[in-house]
JSON list of C-alpha atoms and ligand atoms in Angstrom, two decimals:
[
{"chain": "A", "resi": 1005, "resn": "UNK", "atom": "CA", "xyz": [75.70, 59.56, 158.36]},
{"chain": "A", "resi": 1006, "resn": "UNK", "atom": "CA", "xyz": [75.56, 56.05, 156.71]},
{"chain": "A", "resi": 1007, "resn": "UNK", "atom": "CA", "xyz": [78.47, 55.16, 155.15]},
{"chain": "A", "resi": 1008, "resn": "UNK", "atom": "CA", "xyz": [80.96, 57.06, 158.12]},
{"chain": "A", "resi": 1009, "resn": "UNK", "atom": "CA", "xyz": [83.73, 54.96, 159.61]},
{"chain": "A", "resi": 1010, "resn": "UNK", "atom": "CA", "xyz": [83.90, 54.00, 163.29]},
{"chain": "A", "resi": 1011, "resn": "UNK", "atom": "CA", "xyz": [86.85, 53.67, 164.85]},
{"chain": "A", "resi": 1012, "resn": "UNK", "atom": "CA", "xyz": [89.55, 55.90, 162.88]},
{"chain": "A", "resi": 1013, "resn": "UNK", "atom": "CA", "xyz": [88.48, 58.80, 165.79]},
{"chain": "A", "resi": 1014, "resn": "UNK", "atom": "CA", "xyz": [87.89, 57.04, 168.67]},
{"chain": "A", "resi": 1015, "resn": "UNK", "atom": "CA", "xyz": [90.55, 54.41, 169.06]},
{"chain": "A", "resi": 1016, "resn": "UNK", "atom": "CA", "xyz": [89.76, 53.31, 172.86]},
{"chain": "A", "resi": 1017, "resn": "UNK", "atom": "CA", "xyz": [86.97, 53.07, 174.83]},
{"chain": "A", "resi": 1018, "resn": "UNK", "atom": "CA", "xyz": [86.29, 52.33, 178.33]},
{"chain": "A", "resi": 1019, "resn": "UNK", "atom": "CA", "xyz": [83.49, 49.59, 178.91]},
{"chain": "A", "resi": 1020, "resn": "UNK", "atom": "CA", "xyz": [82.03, 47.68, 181.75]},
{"chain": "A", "resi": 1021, "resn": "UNK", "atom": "CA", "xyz": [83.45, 44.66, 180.45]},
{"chain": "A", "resi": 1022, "resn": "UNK", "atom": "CA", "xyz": [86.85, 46.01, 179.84]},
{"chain": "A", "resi": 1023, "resn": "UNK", "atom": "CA", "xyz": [88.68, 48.57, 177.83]},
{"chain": "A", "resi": 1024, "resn": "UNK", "atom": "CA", "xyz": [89.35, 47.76, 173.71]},
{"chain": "A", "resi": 1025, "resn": "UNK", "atom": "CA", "xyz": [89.00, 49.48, 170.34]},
{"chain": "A", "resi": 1026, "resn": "UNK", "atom": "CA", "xyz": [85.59, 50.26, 168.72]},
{"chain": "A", "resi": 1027, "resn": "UNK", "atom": "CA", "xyz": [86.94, 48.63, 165.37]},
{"chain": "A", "resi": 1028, "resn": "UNK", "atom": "CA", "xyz": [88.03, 45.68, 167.61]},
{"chain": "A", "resi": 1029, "resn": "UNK", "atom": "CA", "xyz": [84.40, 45.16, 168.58]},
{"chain": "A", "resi": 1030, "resn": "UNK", "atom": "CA", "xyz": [82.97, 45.48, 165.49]},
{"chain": "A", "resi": 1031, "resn": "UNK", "atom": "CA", "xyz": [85.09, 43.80, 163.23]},
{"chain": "A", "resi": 1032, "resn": "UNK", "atom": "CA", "xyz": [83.31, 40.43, 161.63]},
{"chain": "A", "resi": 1033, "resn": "UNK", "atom": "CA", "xyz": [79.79, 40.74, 163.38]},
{"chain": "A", "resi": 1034, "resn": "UNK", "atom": "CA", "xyz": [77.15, 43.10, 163.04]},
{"chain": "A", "resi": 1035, "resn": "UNK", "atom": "CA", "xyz": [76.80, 45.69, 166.37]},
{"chain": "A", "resi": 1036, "resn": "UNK", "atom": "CA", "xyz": [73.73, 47.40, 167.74]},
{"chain": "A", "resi": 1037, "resn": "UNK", "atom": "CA", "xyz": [75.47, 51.04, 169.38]},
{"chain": "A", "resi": 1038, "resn": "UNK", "atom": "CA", "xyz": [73.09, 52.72, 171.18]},
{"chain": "A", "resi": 1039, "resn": "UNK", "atom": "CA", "xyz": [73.41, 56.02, 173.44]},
{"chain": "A", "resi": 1040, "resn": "UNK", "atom": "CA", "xyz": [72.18, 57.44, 176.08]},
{"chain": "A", "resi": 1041, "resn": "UNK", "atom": "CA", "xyz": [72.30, 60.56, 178.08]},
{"chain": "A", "resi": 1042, "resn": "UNK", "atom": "CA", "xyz": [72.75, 59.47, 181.13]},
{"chain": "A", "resi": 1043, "resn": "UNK", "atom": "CA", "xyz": [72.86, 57.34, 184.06]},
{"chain": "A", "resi": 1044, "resn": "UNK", "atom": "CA", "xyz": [69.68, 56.88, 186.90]},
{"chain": "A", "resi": 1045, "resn": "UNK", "atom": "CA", "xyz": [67.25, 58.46, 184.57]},
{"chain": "A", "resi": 1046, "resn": "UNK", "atom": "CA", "xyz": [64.06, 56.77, 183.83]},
{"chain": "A", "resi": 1047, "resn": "UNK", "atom": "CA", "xyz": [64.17, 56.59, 180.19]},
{"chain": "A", "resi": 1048, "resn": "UNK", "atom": "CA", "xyz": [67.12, 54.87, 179.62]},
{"chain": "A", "resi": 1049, "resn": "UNK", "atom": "CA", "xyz": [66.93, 52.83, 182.66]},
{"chain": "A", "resi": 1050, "resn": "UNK", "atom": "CA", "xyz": [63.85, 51.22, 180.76]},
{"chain": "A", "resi": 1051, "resn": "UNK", "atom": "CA", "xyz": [65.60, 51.24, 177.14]},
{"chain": "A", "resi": 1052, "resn": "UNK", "atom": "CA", "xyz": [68.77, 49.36, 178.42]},
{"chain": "A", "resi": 1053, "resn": "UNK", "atom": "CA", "xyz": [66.41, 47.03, 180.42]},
{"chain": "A", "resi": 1054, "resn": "UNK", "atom": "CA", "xyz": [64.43, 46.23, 176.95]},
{"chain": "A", "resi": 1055, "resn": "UNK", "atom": "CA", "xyz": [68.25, 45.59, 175.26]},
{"chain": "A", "resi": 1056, "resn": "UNK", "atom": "CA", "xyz": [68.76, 43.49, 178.10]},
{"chain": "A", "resi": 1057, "resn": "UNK", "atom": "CA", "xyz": [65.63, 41.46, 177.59]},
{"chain": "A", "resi": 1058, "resn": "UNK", "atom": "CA", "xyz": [66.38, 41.08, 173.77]},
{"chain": "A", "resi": 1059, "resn": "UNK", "atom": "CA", "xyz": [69.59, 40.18, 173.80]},
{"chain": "A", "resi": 1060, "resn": "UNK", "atom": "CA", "xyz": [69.19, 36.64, 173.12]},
{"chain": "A", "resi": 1061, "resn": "UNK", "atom": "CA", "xyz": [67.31, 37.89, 170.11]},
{"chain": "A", "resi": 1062, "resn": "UNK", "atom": "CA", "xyz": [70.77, 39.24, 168.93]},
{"chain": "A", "resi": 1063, "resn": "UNK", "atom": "CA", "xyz": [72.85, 36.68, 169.94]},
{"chain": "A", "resi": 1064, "resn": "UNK", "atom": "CA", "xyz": [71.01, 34.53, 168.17]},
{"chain": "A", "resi": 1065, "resn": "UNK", "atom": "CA", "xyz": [71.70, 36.12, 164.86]},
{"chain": "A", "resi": 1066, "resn": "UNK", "atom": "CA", "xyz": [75.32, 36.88, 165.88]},
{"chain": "A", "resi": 1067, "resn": "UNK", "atom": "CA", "xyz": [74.97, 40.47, 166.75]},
{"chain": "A", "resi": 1068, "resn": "UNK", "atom": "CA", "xyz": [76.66, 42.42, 169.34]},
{"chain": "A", "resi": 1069, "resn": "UNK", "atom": "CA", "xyz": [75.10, 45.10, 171.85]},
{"chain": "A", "resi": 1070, "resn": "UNK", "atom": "CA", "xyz": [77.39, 48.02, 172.78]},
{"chain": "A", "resi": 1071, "resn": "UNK", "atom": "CA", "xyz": [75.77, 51.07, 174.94]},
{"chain": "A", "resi": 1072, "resn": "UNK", "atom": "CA", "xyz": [76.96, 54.32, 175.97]},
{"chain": "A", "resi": 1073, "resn": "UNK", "atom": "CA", "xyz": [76.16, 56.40, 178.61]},
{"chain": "A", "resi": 1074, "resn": "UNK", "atom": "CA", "xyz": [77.26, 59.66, 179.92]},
{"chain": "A", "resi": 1075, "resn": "UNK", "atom": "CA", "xyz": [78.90, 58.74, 183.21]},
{"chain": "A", "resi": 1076, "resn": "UNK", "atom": "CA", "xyz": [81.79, 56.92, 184.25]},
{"chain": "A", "resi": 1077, "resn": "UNK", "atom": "CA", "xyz": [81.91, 53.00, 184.61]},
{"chain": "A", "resi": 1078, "resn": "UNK", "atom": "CA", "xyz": [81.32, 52.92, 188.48]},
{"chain": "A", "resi": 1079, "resn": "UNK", "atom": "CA", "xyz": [78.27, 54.78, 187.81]},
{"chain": "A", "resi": 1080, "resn": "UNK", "atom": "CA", "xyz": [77.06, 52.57, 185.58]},
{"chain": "A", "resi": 1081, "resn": "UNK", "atom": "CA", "xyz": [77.87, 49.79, 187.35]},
{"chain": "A", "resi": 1082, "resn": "UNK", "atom": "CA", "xyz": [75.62, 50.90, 190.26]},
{"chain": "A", "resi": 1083, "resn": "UNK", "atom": "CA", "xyz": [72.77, 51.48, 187.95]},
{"chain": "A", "resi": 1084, "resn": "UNK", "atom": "CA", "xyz": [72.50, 47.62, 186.30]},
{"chain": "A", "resi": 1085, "resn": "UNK", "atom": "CA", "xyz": [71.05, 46.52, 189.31]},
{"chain": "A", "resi": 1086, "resn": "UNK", "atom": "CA", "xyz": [68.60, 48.90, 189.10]},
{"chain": "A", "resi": 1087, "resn": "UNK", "atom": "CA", "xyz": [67.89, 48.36, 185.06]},
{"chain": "A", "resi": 1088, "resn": "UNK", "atom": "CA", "xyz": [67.54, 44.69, 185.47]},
{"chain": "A", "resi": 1089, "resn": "UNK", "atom": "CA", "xyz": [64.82, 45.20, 188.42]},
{"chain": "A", "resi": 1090, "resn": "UNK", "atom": "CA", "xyz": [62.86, 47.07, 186.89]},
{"chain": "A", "resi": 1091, "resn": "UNK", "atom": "CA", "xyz": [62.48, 45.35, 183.54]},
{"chain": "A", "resi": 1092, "resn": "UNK", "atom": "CA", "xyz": [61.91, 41.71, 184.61]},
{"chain": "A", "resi": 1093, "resn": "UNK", "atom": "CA", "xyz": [63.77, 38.86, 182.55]},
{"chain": "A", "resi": 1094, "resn": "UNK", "atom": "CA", "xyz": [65.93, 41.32, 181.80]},
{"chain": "A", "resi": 1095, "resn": "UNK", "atom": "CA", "xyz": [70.23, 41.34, 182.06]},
{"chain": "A", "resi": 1096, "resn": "UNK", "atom": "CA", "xyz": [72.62, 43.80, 181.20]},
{"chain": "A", "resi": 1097, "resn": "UNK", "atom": "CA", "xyz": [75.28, 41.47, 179.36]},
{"chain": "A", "resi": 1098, "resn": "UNK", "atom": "CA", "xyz": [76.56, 44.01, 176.78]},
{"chain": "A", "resi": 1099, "resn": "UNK", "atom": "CA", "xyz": [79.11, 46.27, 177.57]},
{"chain": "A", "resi": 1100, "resn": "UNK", "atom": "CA", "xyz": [78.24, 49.80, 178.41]},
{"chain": "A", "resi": 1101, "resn": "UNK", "atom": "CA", "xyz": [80.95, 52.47, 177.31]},
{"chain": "A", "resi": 1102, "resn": "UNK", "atom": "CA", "xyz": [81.67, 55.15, 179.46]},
{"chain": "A", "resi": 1103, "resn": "UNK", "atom": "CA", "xyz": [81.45, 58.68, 178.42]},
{"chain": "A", "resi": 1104, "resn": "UNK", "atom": "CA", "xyz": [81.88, 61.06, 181.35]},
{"chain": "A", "resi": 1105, "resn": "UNK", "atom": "CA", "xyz": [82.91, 64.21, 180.02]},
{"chain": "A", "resi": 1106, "resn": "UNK", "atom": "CA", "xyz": [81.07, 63.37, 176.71]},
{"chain": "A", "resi": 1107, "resn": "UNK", "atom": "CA", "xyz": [83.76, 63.00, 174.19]},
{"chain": "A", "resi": 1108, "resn": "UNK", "atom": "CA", "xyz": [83.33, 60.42, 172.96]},
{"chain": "A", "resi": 1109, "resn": "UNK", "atom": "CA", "xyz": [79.43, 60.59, 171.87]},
{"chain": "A", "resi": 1110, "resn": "UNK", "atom": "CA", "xyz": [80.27, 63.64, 169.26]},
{"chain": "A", "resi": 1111, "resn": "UNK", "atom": "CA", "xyz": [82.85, 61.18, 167.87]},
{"chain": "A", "resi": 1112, "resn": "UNK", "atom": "CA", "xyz": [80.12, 58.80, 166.85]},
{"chain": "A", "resi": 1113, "resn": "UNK", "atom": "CA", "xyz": [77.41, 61.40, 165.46]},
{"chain": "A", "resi": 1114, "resn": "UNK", "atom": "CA", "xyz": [75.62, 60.52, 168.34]},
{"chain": "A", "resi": 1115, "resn": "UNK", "atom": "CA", "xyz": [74.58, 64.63, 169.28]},
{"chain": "A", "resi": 1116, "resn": "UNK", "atom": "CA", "xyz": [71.30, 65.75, 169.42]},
{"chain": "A", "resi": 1117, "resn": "UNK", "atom": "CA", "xyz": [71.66, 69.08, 167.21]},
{"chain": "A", "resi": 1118, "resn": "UNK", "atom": "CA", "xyz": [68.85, 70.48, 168.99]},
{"chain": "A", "resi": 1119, "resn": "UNK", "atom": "CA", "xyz": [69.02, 70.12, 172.31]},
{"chain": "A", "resi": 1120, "resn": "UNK", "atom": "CA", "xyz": [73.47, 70.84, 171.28]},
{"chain": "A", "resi": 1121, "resn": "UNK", "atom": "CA", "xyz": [74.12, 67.33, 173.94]},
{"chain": "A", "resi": 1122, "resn": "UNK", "atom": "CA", "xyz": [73.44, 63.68, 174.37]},
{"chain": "A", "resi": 1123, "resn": "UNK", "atom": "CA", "xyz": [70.40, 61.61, 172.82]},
{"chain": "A", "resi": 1124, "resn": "UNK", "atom": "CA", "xyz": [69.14, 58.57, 172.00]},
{"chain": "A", "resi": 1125, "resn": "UNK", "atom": "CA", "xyz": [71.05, 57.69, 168.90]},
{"chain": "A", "resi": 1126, "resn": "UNK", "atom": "CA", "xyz": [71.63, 54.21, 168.05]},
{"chain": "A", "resi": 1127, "resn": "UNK", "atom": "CA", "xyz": [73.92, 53.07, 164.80]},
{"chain": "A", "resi": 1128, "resn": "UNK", "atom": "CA", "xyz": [73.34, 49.35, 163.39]},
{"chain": "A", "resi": 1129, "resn": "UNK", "atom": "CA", "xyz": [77.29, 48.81, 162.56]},
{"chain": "A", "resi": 1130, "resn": "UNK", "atom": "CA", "xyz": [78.32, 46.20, 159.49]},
{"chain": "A", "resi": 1131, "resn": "UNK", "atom": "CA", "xyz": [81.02, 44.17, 159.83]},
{"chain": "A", "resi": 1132, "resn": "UNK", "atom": "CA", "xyz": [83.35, 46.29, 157.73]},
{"chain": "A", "resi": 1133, "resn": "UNK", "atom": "CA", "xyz": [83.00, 48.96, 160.74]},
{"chain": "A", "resi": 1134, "resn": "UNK", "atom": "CA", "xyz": [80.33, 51.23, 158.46]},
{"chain": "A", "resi": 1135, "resn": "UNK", "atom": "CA", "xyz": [77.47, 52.37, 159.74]},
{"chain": "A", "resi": 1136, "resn": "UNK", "atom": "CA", "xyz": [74.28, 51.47, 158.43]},
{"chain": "A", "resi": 1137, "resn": "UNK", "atom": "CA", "xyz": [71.16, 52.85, 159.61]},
{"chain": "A", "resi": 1138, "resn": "UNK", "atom": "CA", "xyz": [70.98, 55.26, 162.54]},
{"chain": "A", "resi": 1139, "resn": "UNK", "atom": "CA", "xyz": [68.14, 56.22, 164.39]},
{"chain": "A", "resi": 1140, "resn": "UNK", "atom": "CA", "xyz": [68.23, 59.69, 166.22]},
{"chain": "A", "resi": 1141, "resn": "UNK", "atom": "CA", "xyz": [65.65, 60.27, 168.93]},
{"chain": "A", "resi": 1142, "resn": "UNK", "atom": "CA", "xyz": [65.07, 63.75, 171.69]},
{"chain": "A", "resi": 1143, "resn": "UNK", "atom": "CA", "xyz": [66.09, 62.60, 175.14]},
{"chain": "A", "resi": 1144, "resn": "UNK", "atom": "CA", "xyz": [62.39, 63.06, 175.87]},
{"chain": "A", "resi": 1145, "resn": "UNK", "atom": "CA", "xyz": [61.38, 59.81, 172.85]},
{"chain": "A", "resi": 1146, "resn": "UNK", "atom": "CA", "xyz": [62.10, 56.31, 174.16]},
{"chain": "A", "resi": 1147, "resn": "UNK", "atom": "CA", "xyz": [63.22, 54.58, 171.11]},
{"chain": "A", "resi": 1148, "resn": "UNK", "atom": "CA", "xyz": [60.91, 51.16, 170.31]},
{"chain": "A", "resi": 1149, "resn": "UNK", "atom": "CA", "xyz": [63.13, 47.82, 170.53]},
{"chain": "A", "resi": 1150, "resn": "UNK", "atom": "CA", "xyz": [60.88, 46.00, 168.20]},
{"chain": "A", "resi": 1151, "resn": "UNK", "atom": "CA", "xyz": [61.66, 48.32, 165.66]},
{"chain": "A", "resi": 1152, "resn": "UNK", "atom": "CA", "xyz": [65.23, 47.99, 166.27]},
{"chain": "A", "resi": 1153, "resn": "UNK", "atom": "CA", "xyz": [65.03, 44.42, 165.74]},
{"chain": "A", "resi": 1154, "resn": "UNK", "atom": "CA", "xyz": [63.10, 44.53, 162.57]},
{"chain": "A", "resi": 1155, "resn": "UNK", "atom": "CA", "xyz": [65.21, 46.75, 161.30]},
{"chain": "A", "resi": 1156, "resn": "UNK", "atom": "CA", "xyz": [67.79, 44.92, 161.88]},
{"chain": "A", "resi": 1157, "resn": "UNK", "atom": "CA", "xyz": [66.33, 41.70, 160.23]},
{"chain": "A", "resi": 1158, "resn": "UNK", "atom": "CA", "xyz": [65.73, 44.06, 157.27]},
{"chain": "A", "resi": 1159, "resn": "UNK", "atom": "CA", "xyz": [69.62, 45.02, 156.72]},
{"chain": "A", "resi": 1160, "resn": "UNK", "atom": "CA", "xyz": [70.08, 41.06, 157.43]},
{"chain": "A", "resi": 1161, "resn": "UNK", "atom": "CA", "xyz": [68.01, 39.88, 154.87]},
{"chain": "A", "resi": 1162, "resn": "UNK", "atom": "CA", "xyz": [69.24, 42.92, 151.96]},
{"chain": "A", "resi": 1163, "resn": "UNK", "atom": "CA", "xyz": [72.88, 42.08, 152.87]},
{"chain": "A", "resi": 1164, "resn": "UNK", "atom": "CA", "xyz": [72.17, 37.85, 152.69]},
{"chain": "A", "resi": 1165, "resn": "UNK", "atom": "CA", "xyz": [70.86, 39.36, 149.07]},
{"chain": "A", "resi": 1166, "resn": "UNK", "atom": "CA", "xyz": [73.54, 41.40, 148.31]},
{"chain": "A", "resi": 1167, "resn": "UNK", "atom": "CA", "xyz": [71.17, 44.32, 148.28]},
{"chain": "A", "resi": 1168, "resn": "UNK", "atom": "CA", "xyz": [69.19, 42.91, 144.88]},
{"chain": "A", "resi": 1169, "resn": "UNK", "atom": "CA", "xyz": [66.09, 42.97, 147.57]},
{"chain": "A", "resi": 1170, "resn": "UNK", "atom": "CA", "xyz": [64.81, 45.66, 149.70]},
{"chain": "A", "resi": 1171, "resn": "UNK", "atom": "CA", "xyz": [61.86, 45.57, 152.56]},
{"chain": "A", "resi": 1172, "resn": "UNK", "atom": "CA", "xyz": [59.12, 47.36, 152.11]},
{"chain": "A", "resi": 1173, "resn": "UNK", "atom": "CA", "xyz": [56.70, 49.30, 154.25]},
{"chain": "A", "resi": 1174, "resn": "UNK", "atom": "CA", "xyz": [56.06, 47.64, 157.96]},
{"chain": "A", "resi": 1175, "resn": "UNK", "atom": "CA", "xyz": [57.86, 44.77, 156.50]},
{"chain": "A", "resi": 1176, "resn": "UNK", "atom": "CA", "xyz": [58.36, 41.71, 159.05]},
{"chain": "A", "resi": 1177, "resn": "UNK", "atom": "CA", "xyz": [60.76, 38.75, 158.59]},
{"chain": "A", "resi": 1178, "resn": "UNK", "atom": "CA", "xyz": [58.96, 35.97, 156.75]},
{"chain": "A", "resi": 1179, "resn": "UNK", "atom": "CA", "xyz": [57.21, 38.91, 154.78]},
{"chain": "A", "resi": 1180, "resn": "UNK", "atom": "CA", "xyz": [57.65, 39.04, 151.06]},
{"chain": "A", "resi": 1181, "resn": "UNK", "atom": "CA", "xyz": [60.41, 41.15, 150.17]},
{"chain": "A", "resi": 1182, "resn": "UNK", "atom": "CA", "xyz": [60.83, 43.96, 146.85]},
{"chain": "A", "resi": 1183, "resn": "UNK", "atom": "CA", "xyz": [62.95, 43.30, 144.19]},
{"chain": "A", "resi": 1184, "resn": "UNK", "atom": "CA", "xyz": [66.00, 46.14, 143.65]},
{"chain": "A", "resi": 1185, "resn": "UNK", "atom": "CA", "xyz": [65.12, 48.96, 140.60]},
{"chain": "A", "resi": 1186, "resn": "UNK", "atom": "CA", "xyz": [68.55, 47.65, 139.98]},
{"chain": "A", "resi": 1187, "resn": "UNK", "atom": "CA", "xyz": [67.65, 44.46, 138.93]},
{"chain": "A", "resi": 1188, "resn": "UNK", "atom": "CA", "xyz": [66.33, 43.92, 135.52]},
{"chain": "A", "resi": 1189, "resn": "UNK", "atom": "CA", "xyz": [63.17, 41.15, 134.74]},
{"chain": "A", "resi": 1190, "resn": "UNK", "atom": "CA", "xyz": [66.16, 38.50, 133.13]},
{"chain": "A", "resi": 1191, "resn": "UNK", "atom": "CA", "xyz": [68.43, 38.86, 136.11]},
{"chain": "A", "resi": 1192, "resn": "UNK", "atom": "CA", "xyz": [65.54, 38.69, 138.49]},
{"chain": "A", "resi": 1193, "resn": "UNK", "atom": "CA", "xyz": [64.20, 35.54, 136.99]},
{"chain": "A", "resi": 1194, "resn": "UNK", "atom": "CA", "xyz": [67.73, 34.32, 137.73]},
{"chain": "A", "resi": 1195, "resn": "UNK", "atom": "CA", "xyz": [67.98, 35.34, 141.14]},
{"chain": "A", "resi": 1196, "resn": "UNK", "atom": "CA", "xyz": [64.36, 34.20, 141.75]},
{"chain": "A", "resi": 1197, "resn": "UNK", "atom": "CA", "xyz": [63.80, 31.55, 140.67]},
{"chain": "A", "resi": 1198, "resn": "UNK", "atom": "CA", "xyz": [60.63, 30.63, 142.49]},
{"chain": "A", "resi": 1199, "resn": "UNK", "atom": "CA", "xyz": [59.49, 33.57, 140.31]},
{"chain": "A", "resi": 1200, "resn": "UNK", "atom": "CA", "xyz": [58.26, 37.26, 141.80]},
{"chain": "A", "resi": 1201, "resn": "UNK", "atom": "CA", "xyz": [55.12, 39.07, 140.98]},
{"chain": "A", "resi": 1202, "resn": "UNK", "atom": "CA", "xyz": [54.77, 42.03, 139.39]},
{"chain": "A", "resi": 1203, "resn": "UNK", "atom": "CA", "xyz": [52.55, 44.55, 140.67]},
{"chain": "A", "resi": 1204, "resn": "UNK", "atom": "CA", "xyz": [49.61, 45.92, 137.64]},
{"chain": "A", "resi": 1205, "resn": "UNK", "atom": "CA", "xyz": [50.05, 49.47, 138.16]},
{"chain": "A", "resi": 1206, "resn": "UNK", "atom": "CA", "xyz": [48.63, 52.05, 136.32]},
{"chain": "A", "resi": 1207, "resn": "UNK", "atom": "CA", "xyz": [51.60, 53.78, 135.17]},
{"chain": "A", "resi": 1208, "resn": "UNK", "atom": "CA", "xyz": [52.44, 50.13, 133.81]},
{"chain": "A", "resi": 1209, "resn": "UNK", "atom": "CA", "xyz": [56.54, 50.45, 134.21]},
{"chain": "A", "resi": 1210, "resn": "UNK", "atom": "CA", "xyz": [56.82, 47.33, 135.94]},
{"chain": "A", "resi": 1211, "resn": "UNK", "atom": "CA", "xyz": [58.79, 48.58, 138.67]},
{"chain": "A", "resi": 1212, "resn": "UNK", "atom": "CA", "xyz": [57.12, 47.20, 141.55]},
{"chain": "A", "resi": 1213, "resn": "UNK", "atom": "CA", "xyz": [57.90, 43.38, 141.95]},
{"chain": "A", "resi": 1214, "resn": "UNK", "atom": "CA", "xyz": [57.46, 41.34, 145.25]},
{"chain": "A", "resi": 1215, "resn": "UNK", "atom": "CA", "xyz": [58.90, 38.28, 145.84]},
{"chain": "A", "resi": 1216, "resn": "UNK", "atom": "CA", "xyz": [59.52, 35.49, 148.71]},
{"chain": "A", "resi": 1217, "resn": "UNK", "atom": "CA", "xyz": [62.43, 34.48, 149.63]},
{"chain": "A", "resi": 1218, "resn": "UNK", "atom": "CA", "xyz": [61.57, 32.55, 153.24]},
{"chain": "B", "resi": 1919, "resn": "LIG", "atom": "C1", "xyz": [65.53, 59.82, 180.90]},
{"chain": "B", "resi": 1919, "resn": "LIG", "atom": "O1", "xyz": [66.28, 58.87, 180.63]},
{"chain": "B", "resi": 1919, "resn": "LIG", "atom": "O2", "xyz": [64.48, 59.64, 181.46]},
{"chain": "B", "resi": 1919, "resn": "LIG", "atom": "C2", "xyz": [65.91, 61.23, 180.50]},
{"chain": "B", "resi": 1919, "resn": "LIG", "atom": "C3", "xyz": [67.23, 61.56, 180.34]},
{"chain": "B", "resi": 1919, "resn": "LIG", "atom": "C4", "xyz": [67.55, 62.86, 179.98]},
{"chain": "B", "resi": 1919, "resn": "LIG", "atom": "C5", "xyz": [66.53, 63.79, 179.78]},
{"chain": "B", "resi": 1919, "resn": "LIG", "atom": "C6", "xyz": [65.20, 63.41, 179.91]},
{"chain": "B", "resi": 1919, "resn": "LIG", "atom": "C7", "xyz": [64.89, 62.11, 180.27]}
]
């Protein structure tokens, strides 16, 4: 799913903000899309109310919310009321898209093959209108915000690198970072030069080299 353009098969949608085109809304920022099945349900009443609460968290770093849910914008109107009371500190400033008659939601990949309907997927969207990371999650599974957000700092700081760096496991920002298998010890010293530490293993291929880059 990575890697799939937005936009080319779903020109138009209809927001609570107003009406545009998906690659008008993503183009030159980075976009959090998340879905959801549907409208009054507890789940995603809590979900968008934790989006709403972190969305100065995005802002800040110049990243726009978009959600979806499976009713009509009237509907969803109704329900912000409801989303922001229940998750204090919380408001809905994002756009919500509406998706009725679900259309639109196999258009983005954003199907739960099991249950054959609408989940819990959310895309992080680059600025060139390609997806990625997704997350895919059982209507049953609220997804975790904070994960959303580190993730998010992850892609952040492997794009500022031009992917030469990755994250690894449970990695938070400030954290040391891994140095690309792409990226050979001469280059590395170049793009490093605060130097990086190789990591004695017993194989001894030198593979494994952290470095920090706050
Ligand atoms: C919910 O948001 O709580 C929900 C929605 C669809 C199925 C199950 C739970």
């Amino acid at each position: 799913m990575p890697g799939i353009t937005l936009g080319n098969t779903v020109p138009r949608v209809e927001t609570t903000h107003k009406n545009f085109k998906l690659h008008d809304y993503f183009a030159d920022s980075w976009t959090v899309l998340f879905s959801h099945p549907g409208d009054f349900t507890p789940v995603c009443t809590t979900e968008l109310g934790a989006m709403g609460k972190y969305a100065h968290e995005f802002e800040q770093r110049g990243v726009k919310l978009l959600g979806l849910s499976c009713d009509d914008v009237q509907s969803h109107k109704d329900w912000i009321p409801d989303i922001e009371a229940f998750t204090p500190g919380s408001k809905v400033t994002y756009p919500i898209i509406a998706d009725p008659n679900k259309e639109i939601i196999p258009q983005l990949n954003m199907i739960d093959p099991i249950e054959n309907g609408p989940s819990r997927a959310l895309h992080i969207v680059g600025p060139d209108c390609k997806i990625k990371l997704s997350f895919l999650y059982p209507s049953t599974t609220g997804r975790n915000m904070d994960e959303v957000l580190r993730a998010l700092h992850s892609l952040l700081m492997a794009a500022k690198h031009k992917n030469r760096i990755a994250t690894p496991v449970n990695w938070k920002p400030d954290e040391p970072v891994v140095i690309s298998p792409a990226v050979s010890d001469e280059e590395a010293k170049k793009l490093f030069p605060q130097g990086f530490k190789t990591a004695e293993l017993p194989s001894k291929k030198g593979y494994l080299r952290v470095a920090d880059v706050s």
